[in-house]
Amino acid sequence: MQNDRLDYLFLRYYKKTATPAEREELMEVLRANENNEQIQQLISKAIREEDYSHQLSKEVADDILSSIFGATSEASKRLVPQIGQDVFVTKQTTIFRSFSAWASTVAAACLIGIMCFAGYRWYEGKFIQKDTALATIEAGKELLPGKDKAQLTLGDGRILELDAVSSGQLLRASGIEINTSKGELIYTKNAEKVEYNTLITPLGGQYKVVLPDGSRAWLNAGSSLRFPTTFSGTKRQVEMSGEVYFEVHPDKSRPFTVQLAEKKVNGENLEINVLGTHFNVSSYSDELTIRTTLLEGSVELTQGNASKIITPGQQAQVLRGKEKPEIQVRNVDAESMVAWKEGRFEFNGNLKDIMRQIARWYNVEVQFDGDVGNKSYIGAISRKNNVAEVLKMLELTGGIKFTVVDRKIIIKPSN
């Protein structure tokens, strides 16, 4: 359940307008484990909206630091220590550490997050690391980020490498316009006969398609979308794998349906039915959970006898491997779930989840040597950086060390 009071206190503290009583109340709220998910959403939102244009005064910084240590000291008397979250925010080469030796509570992690979002640089460089050389990942500078790249299979079997097609080239027979300067595929008209085309993005690729009905879809790395060259009948149906963000053109007479390319999950088809909406579907085969996140409108998910309708700000989850179809719904920061579409990584989870995203975007292999996969992070960084810069952000938080060999990233404990 959303805690409106926490939203209020967080905003007051963040804007430095909280009274002493409100600061103490915030400390108490932060110590309640049931607020963890909402705290993470608040932090993610602050990362996304922060312009980093101001810095805190030394006096305010001292006050925040005292509050953090006070909160963690008091919390340590009440709570069993938990795995801490490292918090990092990137602006040029500035990194803030969570100091895992003492930041083992949600209160500490959250307050460090507030401190980072305010653009504060620890005075006299005492708690900041800048431009640190990481010789072990120098090779990562050669691993460039993904780009607009995709393969289109036409209904007659022809295969087009879209990054090799001239900008603005028109395939008149198929009613397709390809604009590679924008990294998008545009269907300018309905084809005379129904044929199915398949758009595939490789690892290290992304692409956008405007479907014949005007709906738009963005494909993340390692994804596919199969669709007709014209929508006929009473239903508009497409099939996908990987991760795709949709903006569906409204048409009440013809619902829009998304099916998973794997066809069946736990023995039952999983369908997403919409009228007109913005939503993201993540169904990578190496993920245990299929996630549908809604930003606008309304969608209904159906799997066997299970059915759920979600509203904006909610995410439907289907766990693979369950004997009985089940759809779980939870509130999320929907904007952070589609940060990839806007050219950002927004991390809010354990290192294994984060490295799967990195592996897809940079087309690399990841190997864990040692027990570091459950280390948690929250932060944001541009997807336009080479992999060395992203690894540097993670490594500077402490506790892990990266080595890059050819196209493999090896992760070990730092001590």
Tab-separated table of C-alpha atoms in Angstrom:
chain	number	residue	atom	x	y	z
A	1	MET	CA	0.000	0.000	0.000
A	2	GLN	CA	1.313	3.458	-0.942
A	3	ASN	CA	2.402	5.496	2.070
A	4	ASP	CA	1.500	9.078	1.177
A	5	ARG	CA	3.178	10.353	4.310
A	6	LEU	CA	6.500	8.851	3.204
A	7	ASP	CA	6.180	10.649	-0.158
A	8	TYR	CA	5.624	13.911	1.687
A	9	LEU	CA	8.485	13.457	4.156
A	10	PHE	CA	10.904	12.330	1.446
A	11	LEU	CA	10.131	15.420	-0.653
A	12	ARG	CA	10.466	17.749	2.357
A	13	TYR	CA	13.813	16.255	3.326
A	14	TYR	CA	15.055	16.263	-0.255
A	15	LYS	CA	14.188	19.979	-0.656
A	16	LYS	CA	15.745	20.754	2.752
A	17	THR	CA	12.465	22.119	4.137
A	18	ALA	CA	11.761	19.383	6.702
A	19	THR	CA	11.363	20.419	10.333
A	20	PRO	CA	13.336	18.573	13.042
A	21	ALA	CA	10.175	16.641	13.920
A	22	GLU	CA	9.640	15.667	10.264
A	23	ARG	CA	13.241	14.515	9.940
A	24	GLU	CA	12.848	12.284	12.985
A	25	GLU	CA	9.540	10.959	11.635
A	26	LEU	CA	11.216	10.171	8.311
A	27	MET	CA	13.892	8.188	10.140
A	28	GLU	CA	11.216	6.097	11.814
A	29	VAL	CA	9.360	5.473	8.539
A	30	LEU	CA	12.581	4.465	6.784
A	31	ARG	CA	13.262	1.804	9.406
A	32	ALA	CA	10.055	-0.018	8.510
A	33	ASN	CA	10.901	-2.816	6.084
A	34	GLU	CA	7.450	-2.729	4.512
A	35	ASN	CA	8.379	0.627	2.926
A	36	ASN	CA	11.395	-0.714	1.006
A	37	GLU	CA	9.680	-0.889	-2.392
A	38	GLN	CA	8.256	2.627	-2.136
A	39	ILE	CA	11.640	3.993	-1.051
A	40	GLN	CA	13.269	2.441	-4.126
A	41	GLN	CA	10.644	4.035	-6.354
A	42	LEU	CA	11.244	7.458	-4.791
A	43	ILE	CA	14.985	7.128	-5.289
A	44	SER	CA	14.591	6.023	-8.914
A	45	LYS	CA	12.307	8.967	-9.630
A	46	ALA	CA	14.714	11.408	-8.009
A	47	ILE	CA	17.601	10.065	-10.104
A	48	ARG	CA	15.599	10.588	-13.277
A	49	GLU	CA	14.465	14.124	-12.463
A	50	GLU	CA	17.605	15.509	-10.837
A	51	ASP	CA	19.461	18.095	-12.922
A	52	TYR	CA	22.626	17.988	-10.812
A	53	SER	CA	22.904	21.741	-11.148
A	54	HIS	CA	23.316	22.596	-7.496
A	55	GLN	CA	25.464	21.556	-4.570
A	56	LEU	CA	24.695	21.458	-0.897
A	57	SER	CA	26.399	23.784	1.519
A	58	LYS	CA	28.914	22.331	3.963
A	59	GLU	CA	26.488	23.010	6.820
A	60	VAL	CA	23.631	21.110	5.166
A	61	ALA	CA	25.991	18.303	4.216
A	62	ASP	CA	27.142	17.998	7.827
A	63	ASP	CA	23.518	17.830	8.911
A	64	ILE	CA	22.753	15.064	6.420
A	65	LEU	CA	25.843	13.115	7.418
A	66	SER	CA	24.954	13.379	11.094
A	67	SER	CA	21.422	12.210	10.329
A	68	ILE	CA	22.710	9.225	8.369
A	69	PHE	CA	25.079	8.098	11.084
A	70	GLY	CA	22.446	8.748	13.714
A	71	ALA	CA	19.870	6.728	11.822
A	72	THR	CA	22.169	3.814	11.174
A	73	SER	CA	23.440	3.769	14.728
A	74	GLU	CA	19.928	3.714	16.117
A	75	ALA	CA	18.763	1.210	13.502
A	76	SER	CA	21.600	-1.152	14.299
A	77	LYS	CA	20.146	-1.538	17.762
A	78	ARG	CA	16.748	-2.516	16.388
A	79	LEU	CA	17.304	-4.375	13.140
A	80	VAL	CA	19.170	-7.451	12.028
A	81	PRO	CA	21.729	-6.208	9.451
A	82	GLN	CA	20.660	-6.663	5.840
A	83	ILE	CA	22.592	-6.631	2.575
A	84	GLY	CA	23.213	-2.950	1.858
A	85	GLN	CA	22.444	-1.201	-1.388
A	86	ASP	CA	25.230	0.696	-3.101
A	87	VAL	CA	23.901	3.920	-4.546
A	88	PHE	CA	25.599	5.610	-7.485
A	89	VAL	CA	24.657	8.563	-9.632
A	90	THR	CA	26.732	9.528	-12.642
A	91	LYS	CA	27.436	13.081	-13.701
A	92	GLN	CA	30.697	13.223	-15.609
A	93	THR	CA	32.902	10.980	-13.445
A	94	THR	CA	31.477	11.572	-9.973
A	95	ILE	CA	30.562	8.536	-7.866
A	96	PHE	CA	29.085	8.316	-4.382
A	97	ARG	CA	29.724	5.251	-2.271
A	98	SER	CA	27.346	3.651	0.168
A	99	PHE	CA	30.130	2.530	2.521
A	100	SER	CA	28.869	-1.013	2.969
A	101	ALA	CA	30.646	-1.362	6.305
A	102	TRP	CA	27.913	0.690	7.925
A	103	ALA	CA	25.212	1.211	5.327
A	104	SER	CA	23.414	-2.046	6.053
A	105	THR	CA	19.965	-0.593	6.591
A	106	VAL	CA	17.317	0.830	4.329
A	107	ALA	CA	17.515	4.147	6.179
A	108	ALA	CA	21.188	4.558	5.347
A	109	ALA	CA	20.773	3.571	1.716
A	110	CYS	CA	17.844	5.900	1.225
A	111	LEU	CA	19.508	8.892	2.843
A	112	ILE	CA	22.667	8.378	0.871
A	113	GLY	CA	20.438	8.379	-2.177
A	114	ILE	CA	18.916	11.698	-1.156
A	115	MET	CA	22.400	13.081	-0.665
A	116	CYS	CA	23.496	11.906	-4.113
A	117	PHE	CA	20.439	13.291	-5.853
A	118	ALA	CA	21.152	16.722	-4.413
A	119	GLY	CA	24.338	16.799	-6.471
A	120	TYR	CA	26.523	16.958	-3.367
A	121	ARG	CA	30.257	16.380	-3.693
A	122	TRP	CA	31.757	15.490	-0.335
A	123	TYR	CA	33.818	18.470	0.679
A	124	GLU	CA	37.627	18.226	0.370
A	125	GLY	CA	37.164	14.934	-1.489
A	126	LYS	CA	36.977	12.931	1.721
A	127	PHE	CA	34.293	10.519	0.590
A	128	ILE	CA	34.426	10.830	-3.177
A	129	GLN	CA	36.432	9.065	-5.842
A	130	LYS	CA	36.940	10.782	-9.207
A	131	ASP	CA	38.584	9.635	-12.418
A	132	THR	CA	39.973	6.531	-10.723
A	133	ALA	CA	42.063	4.446	-13.114
A	134	LEU	CA	40.862	0.869	-13.403
A	135	ALA	CA	43.553	-0.940	-15.334
A	136	THR	CA	41.692	-4.237	-15.112
A	137	ILE	CA	38.878	-2.985	-17.352
A	138	GLU	CA	40.863	-0.885	-19.823
A	139	ALA	CA	39.979	-3.429	-22.491
A	140	GLY	CA	36.354	-2.507	-21.971
A	141	LYS	CA	36.940	0.785	-23.786
A	142	GLU	CA	36.895	-1.192	-26.999
A	143	LEU	CA	33.441	-2.620	-26.226
A	144	LEU	CA	31.165	0.058	-27.612
A	145	PRO	CA	27.464	0.435	-26.780
A	146	GLY	CA	24.724	-0.983	-28.952
A	147	LYS	CA	23.252	0.940	-31.873
A	148	ASP	CA	20.296	1.006	-34.253
A	149	LYS	CA	20.655	-2.378	-35.885
A	150	ALA	CA	18.086	-4.960	-36.944
A	151	GLN	CA	17.187	-7.594	-39.498
A	152	LEU	CA	13.851	-7.665	-41.315
A	153	THR	CA	12.474	-10.865	-42.816
A	154	LEU	CA	9.801	-10.161	-45.445
A	155	GLY	CA	6.848	-12.367	-46.276
A	156	ASP	CA	8.534	-13.662	-49.429
A	157	GLY	CA	11.580	-14.792	-47.470
A	158	ARG	CA	13.881	-11.908	-48.346
A	159	ILE	CA	16.096	-10.734	-45.490
A	160	LEU	CA	17.171	-7.111	-45.135
A	161	GLU	CA	19.956	-5.866	-42.868
A	162	LEU	CA	18.420	-2.527	-41.955
A	163	ASP	CA	21.652	-0.818	-40.927
A	164	ALA	CA	22.906	-1.446	-44.489
A	165	VAL	CA	19.830	-0.008	-46.271
A	166	SER	CA	20.045	3.522	-47.647
A	167	SER	CA	18.278	6.124	-45.552
A	168	GLY	CA	14.718	6.699	-46.671
A	169	GLN	CA	14.693	3.805	-49.143
A	170	LEU	CA	11.150	2.832	-50.101
A	171	LEU	CA	10.154	-0.779	-50.730
A	172	ARG	CA	7.044	-0.024	-52.755
A	173	ALA	CA	5.964	-3.597	-53.340
A	174	SER	CA	5.701	-4.233	-49.618
A	175	GLY	CA	4.444	-0.804	-48.634
A	176	ILE	CA	7.458	-0.250	-46.407
A	177	GLU	CA	9.582	2.835	-45.909
A	178	ILE	CA	12.905	2.330	-44.134
A	179	ASN	CA	14.520	5.331	-42.511
A	180	THR	CA	17.864	4.255	-41.097
A	181	SER	CA	18.824	7.750	-40.010
A	182	LYS	CA	16.217	7.493	-37.287
A	183	GLY	CA	16.681	3.804	-36.651
A	184	GLU	CA	13.102	3.113	-37.545
A	185	LEU	CA	11.054	1.050	-39.957
A	186	ILE	CA	7.882	2.713	-41.234
A	187	TYR	CA	4.951	0.957	-42.881
A	188	THR	CA	3.430	3.776	-44.933
A	189	LYS	CA	0.315	1.917	-46.033
A	190	ASN	CA	-1.526	-1.351	-45.702
A	191	ALA	CA	-0.305	-4.000	-48.101
A	192	GLU	CA	-2.746	-5.424	-50.647
A	193	LYS	CA	-2.398	-8.896	-49.175
A	194	VAL	CA	-1.570	-10.089	-45.685
A	195	GLU	CA	2.007	-11.215	-45.235
A	196	TYR	CA	3.932	-11.584	-42.023
A	197	ASN	CA	7.185	-9.729	-41.457
A	198	THR	CA	9.581	-10.308	-38.577
A	199	LEU	CA	11.866	-7.642	-37.135
A	200	ILE	CA	14.802	-8.951	-35.097
A	201	THR	CA	17.319	-6.960	-33.090
A	202	PRO	CA	20.568	-8.772	-32.254
A	203	LEU	CA	22.464	-8.425	-28.992
A	204	GLY	CA	23.909	-4.923	-29.156
A	205	GLY	CA	21.053	-3.659	-31.313
A	206	GLN	CA	17.787	-1.746	-31.020
A	207	TYR	CA	15.137	-0.574	-33.494
A	208	LYS	CA	11.758	1.097	-33.817
A	209	VAL	CA	8.866	0.142	-36.083
A	210	VAL	CA	5.698	2.009	-37.045
A	211	LEU	CA	3.097	-0.668	-37.797
A	212	PRO	CA	0.473	-0.412	-40.583
A	213	ASP	CA	-2.194	0.808	-38.133
A	214	GLY	CA	0.054	3.590	-36.783
A	215	SER	CA	0.991	1.781	-33.572
A	216	ARG	CA	4.654	2.072	-32.599
A	217	ALA	CA	7.012	-0.464	-31.079
A	218	TRP	CA	10.556	-0.100	-29.775
A	219	LEU	CA	12.643	-3.292	-29.659
A	220	ASN	CA	15.405	-3.595	-27.085
A	221	ALA	CA	18.523	-5.695	-27.728
A	222	GLY	CA	17.970	-9.391	-28.395
A	223	SER	CA	14.273	-9.042	-29.262
A	224	SER	CA	11.860	-9.859	-32.081
A	225	LEU	CA	8.453	-8.736	-33.305
A	226	ARG	CA	6.323	-10.617	-35.847
A	227	PHE	CA	3.415	-8.695	-37.384
A	228	PRO	CA	1.198	-8.611	-40.503
A	229	THR	CA	1.733	-6.118	-43.316
A	230	THR	CA	-1.927	-5.209	-42.927
A	231	PHE	CA	-4.321	-5.693	-40.011
A	232	SER	CA	-7.510	-7.386	-41.212
A	233	GLY	CA	-10.426	-8.842	-39.336
A	234	THR	CA	-11.544	-7.898	-35.841
A	235	LYS	CA	-8.212	-8.199	-34.062
A	236	ARG	CA	-4.727	-6.718	-34.416
A	237	GLN	CA	-2.286	-9.359	-33.265
A	238	VAL	CA	1.506	-9.383	-33.009
A	239	GLU	CA	4.017	-11.805	-31.522
A	240	MET	CA	7.171	-10.865	-29.628
A	241	SER	CA	10.173	-12.091	-27.697
A	242	GLY	CA	12.755	-10.245	-25.585
A	243	GLU	CA	11.684	-6.726	-24.610
A	244	VAL	CA	9.384	-4.400	-26.532
A	245	TYR	CA	7.773	-1.075	-25.617
A	246	PHE	CA	4.435	-0.408	-27.342
A	247	GLU	CA	2.420	2.732	-28.040
A	248	VAL	CA	-0.808	1.352	-29.461
A	249	HIS	CA	-3.003	3.382	-31.816
A	250	PRO	CA	-6.565	3.432	-30.399
A	251	ASP	CA	-9.161	1.405	-32.289
A	252	LYS	CA	-12.054	0.154	-30.171
A	253	SER	CA	-13.389	-1.992	-32.992
A	254	ARG	CA	-10.133	-3.960	-33.250
A	255	PRO	CA	-8.372	-4.771	-29.975
A	256	PHE	CA	-4.579	-5.043	-30.046
A	257	THR	CA	-3.162	-8.347	-28.770
A	258	VAL	CA	0.419	-9.259	-27.933
A	259	GLN	CA	1.438	-12.912	-27.734
A	260	LEU	CA	4.783	-14.289	-26.630
A	261	ALA	CA	6.857	-15.961	-29.313
A	262	GLU	CA	7.596	-18.858	-26.955
A	263	LYS	CA	3.897	-19.600	-27.410
A	264	LYS	CA	3.250	-21.153	-24.054
A	265	VAL	CA	4.258	-20.359	-20.503
A	266	ASN	CA	3.650	-23.174	-18.070
A	267	GLY	CA	1.496	-24.893	-20.675
A	268	GLU	CA	-0.824	-21.922	-21.259
A	269	ASN	CA	-0.731	-19.075	-23.770
A	270	LEU	CA	-0.022	-15.666	-22.252
A	271	GLU	CA	-1.840	-12.839	-24.024
A	272	ILE	CA	-1.884	-9.088	-23.450
A	273	ASN	CA	-5.037	-7.377	-24.736
A	274	VAL	CA	-5.256	-3.591	-25.141
A	275	LEU	CA	-7.367	-0.906	-26.816
A	276	GLY	CA	-5.027	2.081	-26.796
A	277	THR	CA	-2.151	2.330	-24.367
A	278	HIS	CA	1.573	2.600	-23.617
A	279	PHE	CA	3.199	-0.439	-22.041
A	280	ASN	CA	6.419	-2.435	-21.864
A	281	VAL	CA	6.786	-6.209	-22.016
A	282	SER	CA	9.983	-7.949	-20.902
A	283	SER	CA	10.038	-11.673	-21.664
A	284	TYR	CA	13.688	-12.620	-22.064
A	285	SER	CA	14.147	-16.370	-21.900
A	286	ASP	CA	16.999	-16.034	-19.377
A	287	GLU	CA	14.735	-14.194	-16.918
A	288	LEU	CA	12.569	-16.124	-14.453
A	289	THR	CA	9.764	-13.558	-14.613
A	290	ILE	CA	7.787	-12.117	-17.524
A	291	ARG	CA	6.947	-8.476	-16.718
A	292	THR	CA	4.321	-6.228	-18.277
A	293	THR	CA	4.500	-2.614	-17.104
A	294	LEU	CA	1.773	-0.092	-17.910
A	295	LEU	CA	2.402	3.630	-18.377
A	296	GLU	CA	-0.882	4.768	-19.927
A	297	GLY	CA	-4.305	3.242	-20.574
A	298	SER	CA	-5.353	-0.219	-19.479
A	299	VAL	CA	-4.352	-3.755	-20.418
A	300	GLU	CA	-5.679	-7.185	-19.564
A	301	LEU	CA	-3.377	-10.183	-19.221
A	302	THR	CA	-4.728	-13.686	-19.643
A	303	GLN	CA	-3.003	-16.992	-19.006
A	304	GLY	CA	-5.261	-20.029	-18.912
A	305	ASN	CA	-7.947	-19.327	-16.340
A	306	ALA	CA	-5.932	-16.520	-14.741
A	307	SER	CA	-6.718	-12.947	-15.769
A	308	LYS	CA	-5.655	-9.536	-14.449
A	309	ILE	CA	-6.312	-5.939	-15.514
A	310	ILE	CA	-3.584	-3.457	-14.639
A	311	THR	CA	-3.650	0.332	-14.485
A	312	PRO	CA	-0.868	2.923	-15.015
A	313	GLY	CA	2.004	2.499	-12.584
A	314	GLN	CA	1.374	-1.215	-12.156
A	315	GLN	CA	3.362	-4.215	-13.326
A	316	ALA	CA	1.987	-7.702	-13.956
A	317	GLN	CA	4.402	-10.556	-13.319
A	318	VAL	CA	4.208	-14.160	-14.478
A	319	LEU	CA	6.736	-16.499	-12.908
A	320	ARG	CA	8.006	-19.252	-15.167
A	321	GLY	CA	7.924	-22.791	-13.811
A	322	LYS	CA	4.772	-22.572	-11.710
A	323	GLU	CA	2.374	-25.491	-12.166
A	324	LYS	CA	-0.719	-23.313	-11.953
A	325	PRO	CA	-1.012	-20.098	-14.017
A	326	GLU	CA	-0.715	-17.085	-11.746
A	327	ILE	CA	-0.426	-13.366	-12.467
A	328	GLN	CA	0.910	-11.130	-9.704
A	329	VAL	CA	0.416	-7.341	-9.771
A	330	ARG	CA	2.520	-4.748	-7.964
A	331	ASN	CA	3.037	-0.990	-8.058
A	332	VAL	CA	6.294	0.159	-9.670
A	333	ASP	CA	8.031	3.274	-10.940
A	334	ALA	CA	6.921	2.672	-14.519
A	335	GLU	CA	9.208	5.323	-16.009
A	336	SER	CA	12.300	3.560	-14.681
A	337	MET	CA	11.171	0.324	-16.335
A	338	VAL	CA	11.385	1.912	-19.795
A	339	ALA	CA	14.559	3.944	-19.194
A	340	TRP	CA	16.271	1.781	-21.835
A	341	LYS	CA	14.029	3.328	-24.491
A	342	GLU	CA	15.258	6.790	-23.483
A	343	GLY	CA	18.917	5.762	-23.631
A	344	ARG	CA	19.553	5.109	-19.931
A	345	PHE	CA	20.324	2.223	-17.650
A	346	GLU	CA	18.367	2.599	-14.408
A	347	PHE	CA	19.608	-0.075	-12.053
A	348	ASN	CA	17.619	-1.077	-9.012
A	349	GLY	CA	18.466	-4.641	-8.115
A	350	ASN	CA	21.166	-7.229	-7.689
A	351	LEU	CA	24.312	-7.495	-9.763
A	352	LYS	CA	23.156	-10.576	-11.681
A	353	ASP	CA	20.111	-8.715	-12.995
A	354	ILE	CA	22.228	-5.682	-13.858
A	355	MET	CA	24.852	-7.710	-15.702
A	356	ARG	CA	22.188	-9.394	-17.841
A	357	GLN	CA	21.192	-5.940	-19.112
A	358	ILE	CA	24.819	-5.041	-19.759
A	359	ALA	CA	25.490	-8.346	-21.531
A	360	ARG	CA	22.610	-7.780	-23.972
A	361	TRP	CA	23.426	-4.158	-24.780
A	362	TYR	CA	27.177	-4.623	-25.233
A	363	ASN	CA	26.911	-8.158	-26.650
A	364	VAL	CA	29.309	-9.633	-24.119
A	365	GLU	CA	29.583	-12.741	-21.992
A	366	VAL	CA	29.510	-12.441	-18.192
A	367	GLN	CA	31.225	-14.758	-15.723
A	368	PHE	CA	30.910	-14.587	-11.925
A	369	ASP	CA	33.872	-15.845	-9.894
A	370	GLY	CA	32.857	-15.722	-6.251
A	371	ASP	CA	29.748	-14.774	-4.313
A	372	VAL	CA	29.057	-11.263	-5.603
A	373	GLY	CA	25.909	-11.744	-7.694
A	374	ASN	CA	23.516	-10.725	-4.924
A	375	LYS	CA	25.215	-7.394	-4.231
A	376	SER	CA	22.595	-4.685	-4.834
A	377	TYR	CA	22.800	-1.306	-6.530
A	378	ILE	CA	20.549	1.589	-7.364
A	379	GLY	CA	21.595	4.246	-9.843
A	380	ALA	CA	21.537	5.518	-13.406
A	381	ILE	CA	23.968	5.922	-16.279
A	382	SER	CA	23.736	6.595	-20.013
A	383	ARG	CA	23.625	3.610	-22.377
A	384	LYS	CA	25.814	5.624	-24.763
A	385	ASN	CA	28.940	5.014	-22.663
A	386	ASN	CA	31.394	2.253	-23.549
A	387	VAL	CA	31.286	-0.727	-21.231
A	388	ALA	CA	34.430	0.390	-19.362
A	389	GLU	CA	32.647	3.506	-18.106
A	390	VAL	CA	29.656	1.503	-16.885
A	391	LEU	CA	31.878	-1.022	-15.106
A	392	LYS	CA	33.857	1.800	-13.534
A	393	MET	CA	30.676	3.207	-12.001
A	394	LEU	CA	29.906	-0.164	-10.466
A	395	GLU	CA	33.441	-0.981	-9.349
A	396	LEU	CA	33.961	2.316	-7.553
A	397	THR	CA	31.164	1.494	-5.125
A	398	GLY	CA	33.470	-1.153	-3.659
A	399	GLY	CA	33.375	-4.871	-3.083
A	400	ILE	CA	33.719	-6.023	-6.692
A	401	LYS	CA	36.374	-6.090	-9.379
A	402	PHE	CA	35.924	-6.456	-13.156
A	403	THR	CA	38.316	-7.937	-15.681
A	404	VAL	CA	37.606	-7.772	-19.400
A	405	VAL	CA	39.092	-10.434	-21.653
A	406	ASP	CA	38.084	-10.136	-25.312
A	407	ARG	CA	34.270	-10.003	-25.065
A	408	LYS	CA	34.002	-11.567	-21.627
A	409	ILE	CA	33.503	-9.676	-18.352
A	410	ILE	CA	34.782	-11.538	-15.303
A	411	ILE	CA	33.482	-10.409	-11.897
A	412	LYS	CA	35.222	-11.174	-8.621
A	413	PRO	CA	35.169	-9.885	-5.041
A	414	SER	CA	37.673	-7.067	-4.636
A	415	ASN	CA	39.210	-8.590	-1.521
